[in-house]
Coordinates of C-alpha atoms and ligand atoms in Angstrom, one line a residue:
M1 CA -26.5 21.7 -11.9
V2 CA -27.5 20.0 -15.4
N3 CA -24.4 20.5 -18.4
T4 CA -24.7 23.6 -19.9
T5 CA -22.5 23.5 -23.0
I6 CA -23.1 19.9 -23.8
K7 CA -25.9 17.5 -24.6
T8 CA -26.4 15.2 -22.0
T9 CA -30.0 14.2 -22.5
K10 CA -29.4 10.3 -22.5
S11 CA -27.0 10.1 -19.5
Q12 CA -29.5 12.2 -17.3
E13 CA -32.3 10.0 -18.4
T14 CA -30.1 6.4 -17.9
F15 CA -29.2 8.3 -14.4
A16 CA -32.6 9.1 -13.4
A17 CA -33.9 5.5 -14.0
A18 CA -31.1 4.7 -12.2
Q19 CA -32.1 6.0 -8.9
H20 CA -35.0 3.6 -8.6
L21 CA -33.2 0.2 -9.6
M22 CA -29.6 0.6 -7.4
P23 CA -29.0 2.5 -4.7
G24 CA -27.7 6.4 -5.2
G25 CA -28.1 5.1 -9.2
V26 CA -24.7 3.1 -9.1
S27 CA -22.8 0.2 -8.4
S28 CA -19.8 2.1 -5.8
P29 CA -20.9 5.1 -4.4
V30 CA -18.5 8.0 -5.6
R31 CA -19.3 7.7 -9.7
A32 CA -22.4 9.2 -8.7
F33 CA -20.3 12.6 -8.0
K34 CA -21.7 13.7 -5.0
S35 CA -18.4 15.6 -3.7
V36 CA -18.3 17.8 -7.0
G37 CA -22.1 18.3 -7.6
G38 CA -24.6 17.8 -11.3
Q39 CA -25.1 14.3 -12.3
P40 CA -22.7 12.1 -13.6
I41 CA -22.2 11.0 -17.5
V42 CA -23.4 7.5 -18.3
F43 CA -20.2 6.1 -20.7
D44 CA -20.9 4.2 -23.6
R45 CA -17.5 3.0 -24.6
V46 CA -13.7 3.7 -24.0
N47 CA -10.6 3.6 -25.7
G48 CA -7.0 4.5 -25.7
A49 CA -7.0 7.3 -23.5
Y50 CA -10.7 8.3 -24.3
I51 CA -14.4 7.9 -23.2
W52 CA -17.5 8.3 -25.2
D53 CA -21.2 8.7 -23.2
V54 CA -24.3 7.8 -24.7
D55 CA -25.2 11.1 -26.0
G56 CA -22.1 10.8 -28.0
N57 CA -19.7 13.1 -26.7
Q58 CA -15.7 12.1 -26.2
Y59 CA -13.7 13.0 -23.2
I60 CA -9.5 12.4 -22.4
D61 CA -9.8 10.4 -19.3
Y62 CA -7.6 10.6 -16.3
V63 CA -9.6 8.0 -14.1
G64 CA -8.7 5.1 -16.1
S65 CA -11.5 3.1 -14.6
W66 CA -10.2 3.8 -11.5
G67 CA -6.3 2.5 -11.9
P68 CA -6.4 -0.9 -14.1
A69 CA -6.1 1.2 -17.4
I70 CA -2.7 2.0 -17.8
C71 CA -2.0 0.9 -20.5
G72 CA -5.4 2.6 -22.1
H73 CA -8.4 1.3 -22.5
A74 CA -9.1 -1.6 -24.6
H75 CA -5.7 -1.6 -25.6
P76 CA -5.6 -4.4 -28.4
E77 CA -3.2 -6.6 -27.6
V78 CA -5.5 -7.4 -24.2
I79 CA -8.5 -7.6 -26.5
T80 CA -7.0 -10.1 -28.4
A81 CA -5.6 -12.1 -25.6
L82 CA -9.4 -11.8 -24.2
H83 CA -10.5 -13.4 -27.4
T84 CA -8.7 -16.2 -27.3
A85 CA -8.8 -17.4 -23.5
L86 CA -12.7 -16.6 -23.8
E87 CA -12.9 -19.3 -26.0
K88 CA -11.4 -22.0 -23.4
G89 CA -14.4 -20.2 -21.3
T90 CA -14.8 -17.6 -18.5
S91 CA -14.3 -19.7 -15.6
F92 CA -12.9 -23.2 -14.2
G93 CA -13.0 -23.2 -10.3
A94 CA -9.8 -25.4 -10.9
P95 CA -6.3 -24.6 -11.0
C96 CA -4.8 -23.1 -14.3
V97 CA -1.6 -22.3 -15.7
L98 CA -2.6 -18.3 -16.6
E99 CA -2.5 -18.6 -12.5
N100 CA 0.9 -19.2 -12.6
V101 CA 2.3 -17.3 -15.2
L102 CA 0.8 -13.9 -13.3
A103 CA 2.0 -15.6 -10.5
E104 CA 5.9 -15.7 -11.0
M105 CA 5.3 -11.8 -13.2
V106 CA 4.5 -10.6 -10.0
I107 CA 6.8 -12.6 -7.7
D108 CA 9.7 -11.4 -9.8
A109 CA 8.7 -8.1 -9.9
V110 CA 7.5 -6.9 -6.4
K111 CA 10.2 -7.2 -4.1
S112 CA 8.5 -8.6 -0.8
I113 CA 6.1 -11.0 -2.4
E114 CA 7.7 -14.6 -2.5
M115 CA 4.1 -16.4 -2.8
V116 CA 1.1 -14.4 -3.7
R117 CA -2.3 -15.7 -3.6
F118 CA -5.3 -14.4 -5.8
V119 CA -8.6 -13.3 -5.5
N120 CA -11.5 -10.6 -6.9
S121 CA -10.9 -7.5 -5.6
G122 CA -8.6 -4.8 -3.7
T123 CA -11.1 -4.8 -0.5
E124 CA -10.5 -8.6 -1.0
A125 CA -7.1 -8.8 -0.9
C126 CA -6.7 -6.0 2.3
M127 CA -9.5 -7.9 4.7
A128 CA -7.6 -11.2 3.6
V129 CA -4.4 -9.9 4.7
L130 CA -5.8 -8.5 8.0
R131 CA -6.8 -12.0 8.9
L132 CA -3.2 -13.4 7.8
M133 CA -1.4 -10.4 10.2
R134 CA -3.6 -11.5 13.0
A135 CA -2.8 -15.3 12.7
F136 CA 1.1 -14.5 12.2
T137 CA 1.4 -12.3 15.0
N138 CA -0.7 -13.5 16.8
R139 CA -2.3 -9.8 18.1
E140 CA -5.1 -8.7 17.3
K141 CA -4.7 -4.3 16.9
I142 CA -3.6 -2.3 13.2
I143 CA -2.7 0.8 12.7
K144 CA -3.7 2.8 9.8
F145 CA -3.7 5.7 8.9
E146 CA -5.8 8.6 8.1
G147 CA -7.3 9.4 4.8
C148 CA -6.3 5.8 3.1
Y149 CA -8.3 3.6 2.3
H150 CA -8.2 -0.4 1.8
G151 CA -11.2 -1.7 0.9
H152 CA -14.4 -1.4 2.7
A153 CA -14.1 -4.2 5.2
D154 CA -15.8 -3.1 8.2
M155 CA -12.0 -3.2 10.5
F156 CA -11.1 -0.6 7.7
L157 CA -14.1 1.9 7.5
V158 CA -12.6 3.8 10.5
K159 CA -11.0 8.1 8.5
A160 CA -11.2 5.7 5.2
G161 CA -10.5 8.6 3.0
S162 CA -12.1 9.6 -0.8
G163 CA -15.6 7.5 -1.2
V164 CA -16.2 7.9 2.8
A165 CA -15.2 11.2 3.2
T166 CA -17.4 12.3 -0.1
L167 CA -20.1 11.2 1.6
G168 CA -19.7 13.0 4.9
L169 CA -19.4 9.7 6.9
P170 CA -16.5 9.6 9.2
D171 CA -17.4 5.8 9.9
S172 CA -20.1 3.7 8.3
P173 CA -23.0 2.8 10.0
G174 CA -23.1 -0.6 10.3
V175 CA -19.6 -1.2 11.4
P176 CA -19.6 -3.1 14.8
K177 CA -17.5 -1.0 17.1
A178 CA -16.2 -3.7 18.6
V179 CA -14.3 -4.6 15.1
T180 CA -13.4 -0.9 14.7
R181 CA -12.0 -0.3 18.3
S182 CA -8.9 -2.8 17.2
T183 CA -8.3 -0.3 14.6
L184 CA -5.8 2.2 15.5
T185 CA -5.5 5.4 13.3
A186 CA -2.2 8.4 12.9
P187 CA -1.8 10.7 10.2
F188 CA 0.2 10.0 7.2
N189 CA 3.6 11.0 7.8
D190 CA 3.3 10.8 11.5
L191 CA 6.2 8.9 12.7
E192 CA 6.0 10.0 16.3
A193 CA 2.0 9.4 16.3
V194 CA 2.9 5.6 15.6
K195 CA 5.7 5.1 18.1
A196 CA 3.1 6.4 20.7
L197 CA 0.8 3.9 19.5
F198 CA 3.5 1.4 20.0
E199 CA 4.6 2.4 23.3
E200 CA 0.7 2.5 24.1
N201 CA -0.3 -1.0 23.0
R202 CA 3.0 -2.9 23.4
D203 CA 2.6 -6.4 22.2
E204 CA -0.7 -5.8 20.8
I205 CA -0.3 -4.7 17.6
A206 CA -0.1 -7.2 14.7
G207 CA 1.1 -4.1 12.0
V208 CA 0.7 -1.5 10.1
I209 CA -1.2 -1.1 7.0
L210 CA -0.5 1.6 4.6
E211 CA -0.8 3.1 0.9
P212 CA 2.6 4.0 0.7
V213 CA 1.9 7.2 -1.9
V214 CA -1.6 8.0 -0.8
G215 CA -4.3 7.9 -3.6
N216 CA -6.9 8.4 -1.1
A217 CA -7.2 11.6 0.0
G218 CA -5.7 13.1 -2.7
F219 CA -2.0 12.4 -3.6
I220 CA 0.2 12.6 -1.1
T221 CA 3.6 11.1 -1.0
P222 CA 5.9 9.8 2.1
D223 CA 8.1 12.5 3.9
A224 CA 11.6 11.4 3.3
G225 CA 11.8 8.7 6.4
F226 CA 8.7 7.9 6.8
L227 CA 8.6 4.6 5.0
E228 CA 11.9 3.9 6.8
G229 CA 11.1 4.8 10.0
L230 CA 7.8 2.6 9.9
R231 CA 10.4 0.1 8.6
E232 CA 12.2 -0.1 11.6
L233 CA 9.2 0.5 14.1
T234 CA 7.6 -2.6 13.1
Q235 CA 10.8 -4.3 13.4
E236 CA 11.5 -3.1 16.7
H237 CA 7.7 -4.2 18.0
G238 CA 7.8 -7.4 16.3
A239 CA 5.1 -6.4 13.8
L240 CA 4.9 -6.7 10.5
L241 CA 4.5 -3.7 8.2
V242 CA 2.1 -3.7 5.0
F243 CA 1.7 -1.8 2.1
D244 CA -1.3 -1.7 0.2
E245 CA -0.2 -1.2 -3.6
V246 CA -3.7 -1.8 -5.0
M247 CA -3.2 1.6 -6.3
T248 CA 0.5 2.1 -6.7
G249 CA 1.1 -1.5 -7.4
F250 CA 2.5 -1.1 -11.5
R251 CA 2.2 2.2 -11.5
I252 CA 4.4 4.3 -10.0
A253 CA 6.7 1.7 -10.7
Y254 CA 6.6 -1.9 -12.1
G255 CA 7.8 -2.9 -8.9
G256 CA 5.4 -0.4 -6.5
A257 CA 5.9 1.5 -4.3
Q258 CA 8.6 -0.6 -2.0
E259 CA 10.8 -0.1 -5.6
K260 CA 10.2 3.9 -5.7
F261 CA 11.0 4.2 -2.3
G262 CA 13.7 1.0 -1.5
I263 CA 11.8 -0.2 1.3
T264 CA 10.6 -3.8 1.6
P265 CA 6.9 -4.5 3.8
D266 CA 6.3 -7.9 4.8
L267 CA 3.1 -8.2 3.1
T268 CA 1.4 -6.7 -0.4
T269 CA -1.7 -6.1 -1.7
L270 CA -2.3 -5.4 -5.1
G271 CA -5.2 -4.7 -7.9
K272 CA -6.3 -2.7 -10.7
V273 CA -3.6 -2.7 -12.8
I274 CA -2.8 -6.0 -12.5
G275 CA -6.5 -7.4 -13.8
G276 CA -5.7 -5.3 -16.9
G277 CA -9.3 -4.2 -16.3
L278 CA -11.1 -7.6 -15.1
P279 CA -11.4 -8.1 -11.5
V280 CA -9.0 -9.1 -9.9
G281 CA -7.1 -8.4 -6.2
A282 CA -4.0 -9.8 -4.8
Y283 CA -1.7 -10.9 -1.6
G284 CA 1.4 -12.0 -1.5
G285 CA 4.7 -11.6 0.9
R286 CA 7.0 -13.5 2.7
R287 CA 7.0 -17.4 2.2
D288 CA 6.8 -18.0 6.1
I289 CA 3.8 -15.6 5.9
M290 CA 2.2 -16.5 3.0
S291 CA 2.5 -20.4 3.9
M292 CA 0.0 -20.2 6.8
V293 CA -3.0 -19.0 4.3
A294 CA -5.1 -22.2 3.1
P295 CA -5.1 -25.0 2.6
A296 CA -1.3 -24.4 2.6
G297 CA -2.1 -23.2 6.6
P298 CA -4.8 -22.9 8.7
V299 CA -5.7 -19.2 8.2
Y300 CA -9.1 -19.1 5.8
Q301 CA -9.3 -17.6 2.9
A302 CA -11.0 -18.5 -0.8
G303 CA -12.7 -17.4 -3.6
T304 CA -15.2 -19.2 -6.9
L305 CA -13.8 -16.8 -9.1
S306 CA -10.8 -16.0 -7.8
G307 CA -7.4 -16.6 -10.1
N308 CA -10.0 -17.3 -13.4
P309 CA -9.0 -17.6 -16.8
L310 CA -10.2 -14.2 -18.2
A311 CA -8.7 -11.8 -15.1
M312 CA -5.1 -14.1 -15.2
T313 CA -5.1 -13.4 -18.9
A314 CA -5.8 -10.0 -19.3
G315 CA -3.7 -9.2 -16.1
I316 CA -0.1 -11.5 -17.9
K317 CA -0.8 -9.2 -21.5
T318 CA -0.9 -5.5 -19.1
L319 CA 2.2 -6.7 -17.8
E320 CA 3.6 -7.7 -20.6
L321 CA 3.3 -4.4 -22.4
L322 CA 4.6 -2.4 -19.2
Q323 CA 7.7 -4.4 -19.0
K324 CA 8.7 -2.3 -22.9
P325 CA 11.4 -0.5 -22.4
G326 CA 10.6 3.4 -21.7
T327 CA 7.1 2.8 -20.2
Y328 CA 7.5 4.1 -17.3
E329 CA 10.1 7.0 -18.6
Y330 CA 7.1 8.1 -20.7
L331 CA 4.7 7.6 -18.1
A332 CA 6.6 10.1 -15.6
R333 CA 7.6 12.2 -18.9
I334 CA 3.8 13.3 -20.1
T335 CA 2.1 13.1 -16.2
Q336 CA 5.3 15.6 -15.0
K337 CA 4.1 17.7 -18.0
L338 CA 0.6 17.3 -16.7
A339 CA 0.6 18.1 -12.7
D340 CA 3.2 21.1 -13.4
G341 CA 1.2 22.7 -15.5
L342 CA -1.8 22.2 -13.2
V343 CA -0.1 23.8 -11.0
Q344 CA 1.1 26.2 -12.9
I345 CA -1.6 27.2 -14.1
A346 CA -3.7 27.5 -11.2
Q347 CA -1.3 30.3 -10.2
E348 CA -1.0 31.9 -12.8
T349 CA -4.8 32.6 -12.6
G350 CA -4.6 33.6 -9.2
H351 CA -5.8 30.5 -7.6
P352 CA -3.9 28.8 -4.0
A353 CA -3.0 25.5 -5.1
C354 CA -0.4 22.5 -4.7
G355 CA 0.0 19.2 -6.4
G356 CA 1.9 16.7 -7.9
N357 CA 3.0 14.0 -9.5
I358 CA 5.1 10.4 -9.5
S359 CA 5.3 8.2 -12.1
A360 CA 1.3 7.8 -13.6
M361 CA -0.3 8.8 -11.0
F362 CA -1.2 12.8 -10.1
G363 CA -2.8 15.6 -7.6
L364 CA -3.9 18.8 -7.9
F365 CA -5.0 20.6 -4.4
F366 CA -6.7 23.9 -4.3
T367 CA -4.7 24.6 -1.2
D368 CA -1.3 26.9 -0.4
G369 CA -0.3 23.5 0.7
P370 CA 2.0 21.9 1.3
V371 CA -0.5 18.6 2.0
H372 CA 1.1 15.8 4.3
N373 CA -1.4 13.8 5.6
Y374 CA -5.5 14.6 5.3
E375 CA -6.0 17.1 7.9
D376 CA -3.5 19.1 5.3
A377 CA -6.0 18.0 2.0
K378 CA -9.4 18.9 3.5
K379 CA -7.8 22.3 3.8
S380 CA -9.0 22.8 -0.2
D381 CA -11.0 24.7 -1.8
T382 CA -13.6 21.8 -2.3
A383 CA -16.3 24.0 -4.1
K384 CA -14.2 25.2 -6.2
F385 CA -12.4 22.0 -7.4
G386 CA -16.3 21.3 -7.9
R387 CA -17.1 24.0 -10.5
F388 CA -13.7 22.9 -11.8
H389 CA -14.6 19.6 -12.8
R390 CA -17.8 20.2 -14.0
G391 CA -16.0 22.8 -16.3
M392 CA -13.6 20.5 -17.1
L393 CA -16.5 17.8 -18.4
E394 CA -17.8 20.9 -20.4
R395 CA -14.2 20.5 -22.2
G396 CA -14.4 17.3 -22.4
I397 CA -12.0 16.2 -19.7
Y398 CA -13.1 13.3 -17.3
L399 CA -11.4 14.0 -13.5
A400 CA -11.9 11.9 -10.5
P401 CA -15.0 13.8 -9.2
S402 CA -13.5 14.5 -5.9
Q403 CA -10.7 16.4 -4.7
F404 CA -10.2 13.7 -2.4
E405 CA -8.7 10.6 -5.2
A406 CA -5.5 10.8 -7.3
G407 CA -5.8 10.9 -11.0
F408 CA -4.4 8.6 -13.6
T409 CA -2.7 9.0 -16.8
S410 CA -1.9 6.0 -19.2
L411 CA 0.3 5.1 -22.1
A412 CA -2.2 6.1 -24.9
H413 CA -2.3 9.5 -23.5
T414 CA -0.5 11.9 -25.6
D415 CA 1.2 14.8 -25.9
E416 CA -1.4 16.3 -27.5
D417 CA -3.4 14.7 -25.5
I418 CA -2.0 17.0 -22.2
E419 CA -2.1 20.2 -24.1
Q420 CA -5.4 19.9 -24.9
T421 CA -6.1 19.2 -21.3
L422 CA -3.9 22.4 -20.2
A423 CA -5.6 24.5 -22.5
A424 CA -8.8 23.4 -20.8
V425 CA -7.3 24.3 -17.5
R426 CA -6.5 27.9 -18.7
D427 CA -9.5 28.1 -19.8
V428 CA -11.8 27.2 -16.7
M429 CA -9.5 28.5 -14.1
S430 CA -9.9 31.8 -15.6
S431 CA -13.0 31.8 -15.3
L432 CA -13.3 29.9 -12.1
Ligands
PLP1 C1 -5.3 1.7 -2.0 C2 -6.8 1.1 -2.0 N1 -6.2 -0.4 -1.7 C3 -7.7 -1.2 -1.7 C4 -8.9 -0.2 -3.0 C5 -9.5 -1.7 -2.2 O1 -10.1 -2.2 -3.9 P1 -11.6 -2.6 -4.5 O2 -12.0 -1.4 -5.1 O3 -11.0 -3.5 -5.7 O4 -12.2 -3.5 -3.5 C6 -8.8 0.9 -3.4 C7 -9.6 1.1 -4.4 O5 -9.8 2.2 -4.8 C8 -7.2 1.2 -3.2 O6 -6.9 2.4 -4.2

């Protein structure tokens, strides 16, 4: 299927040429639009809440580079700070003051973090945190939840949510069975299942890792008592609780999901927003655990470009912008307007649907719901989502190209953007 109402000749040419150069024509799978059909648009530039493609079409963007663009793309203050930093060089491979500044900001903001290590992606952060969990507890097994994504490291590629689900690969070939044998899984929001795993694997479980609000199986919130229950169970069994806040960190609250829900994990992973659009990840937590990381301790982890001055600069400036009064109130207000509108219009136009939002993260499922876990999410009408996605694209609205991805808003989205989006939603849903 190709776009019918907008001209996308250059996008199609570019994507066709890319097929011969990169697997699937992309640098990361979900960009290829496999689960919604049709071809991706090829971006030329981004600014504020908008994208322009190589054919000159403009879109309102609800992907935000998959999360980092919470202040809007190419925020002028971030760009200016980057220009200044650029003059001093792009990478030091040595300690720099900017690392201290961002580390202090992260430690001040995120309750569980007493010390932090910067890396280059969310994948790296999760990979490193797993090694640390195992080293600290001297245990090998971990519990993750179906539909949660923690990057593409071998031991997490078990029931790993959107990208993997989109391709219909439950696990990836090439992942040794021996590696994933230590990865136990439970349905999200199912405390009894977690309890049973702890009983069956006494003194063997290093910890539990989860997206405290799931974004990689669509948008799924924790039921009342779920996070509290995990905190209690992990403590009871001498295991660690790890919040993967790569997506939720600085997005659903300045202090992340742990601030929003008042639960303090032992360790936290971060990414996306803290890099302000440059490649950054981080992991941090209790001082006694983090003190095991090399060179303070024996748990090895390193990175040539880690803590580089450009990424630190974009992160610092982004967090400064987020600290301004009213930021999260604004994000919550416009996002709720969008999320409420999506569900209301779906219902008015006769489509079973449910959804919601917390602050600047939202979702819509084409199923009656409620959606408590990935199995529930999979009841969604994905073919309908594909048609919806294409219809929205043709009307200048760029949504994440999968039913199983959360959406993101930013400080740059205006009431007019939301209203224009909802008008397009009504138009498309009326004709689905
Ligand atoms: C919750 C979560 N953890 C980890 C990752 C991996 O981060 P990255 O893509 O930066 O490697 C992602 C990416 O979307 C994520 O959403």
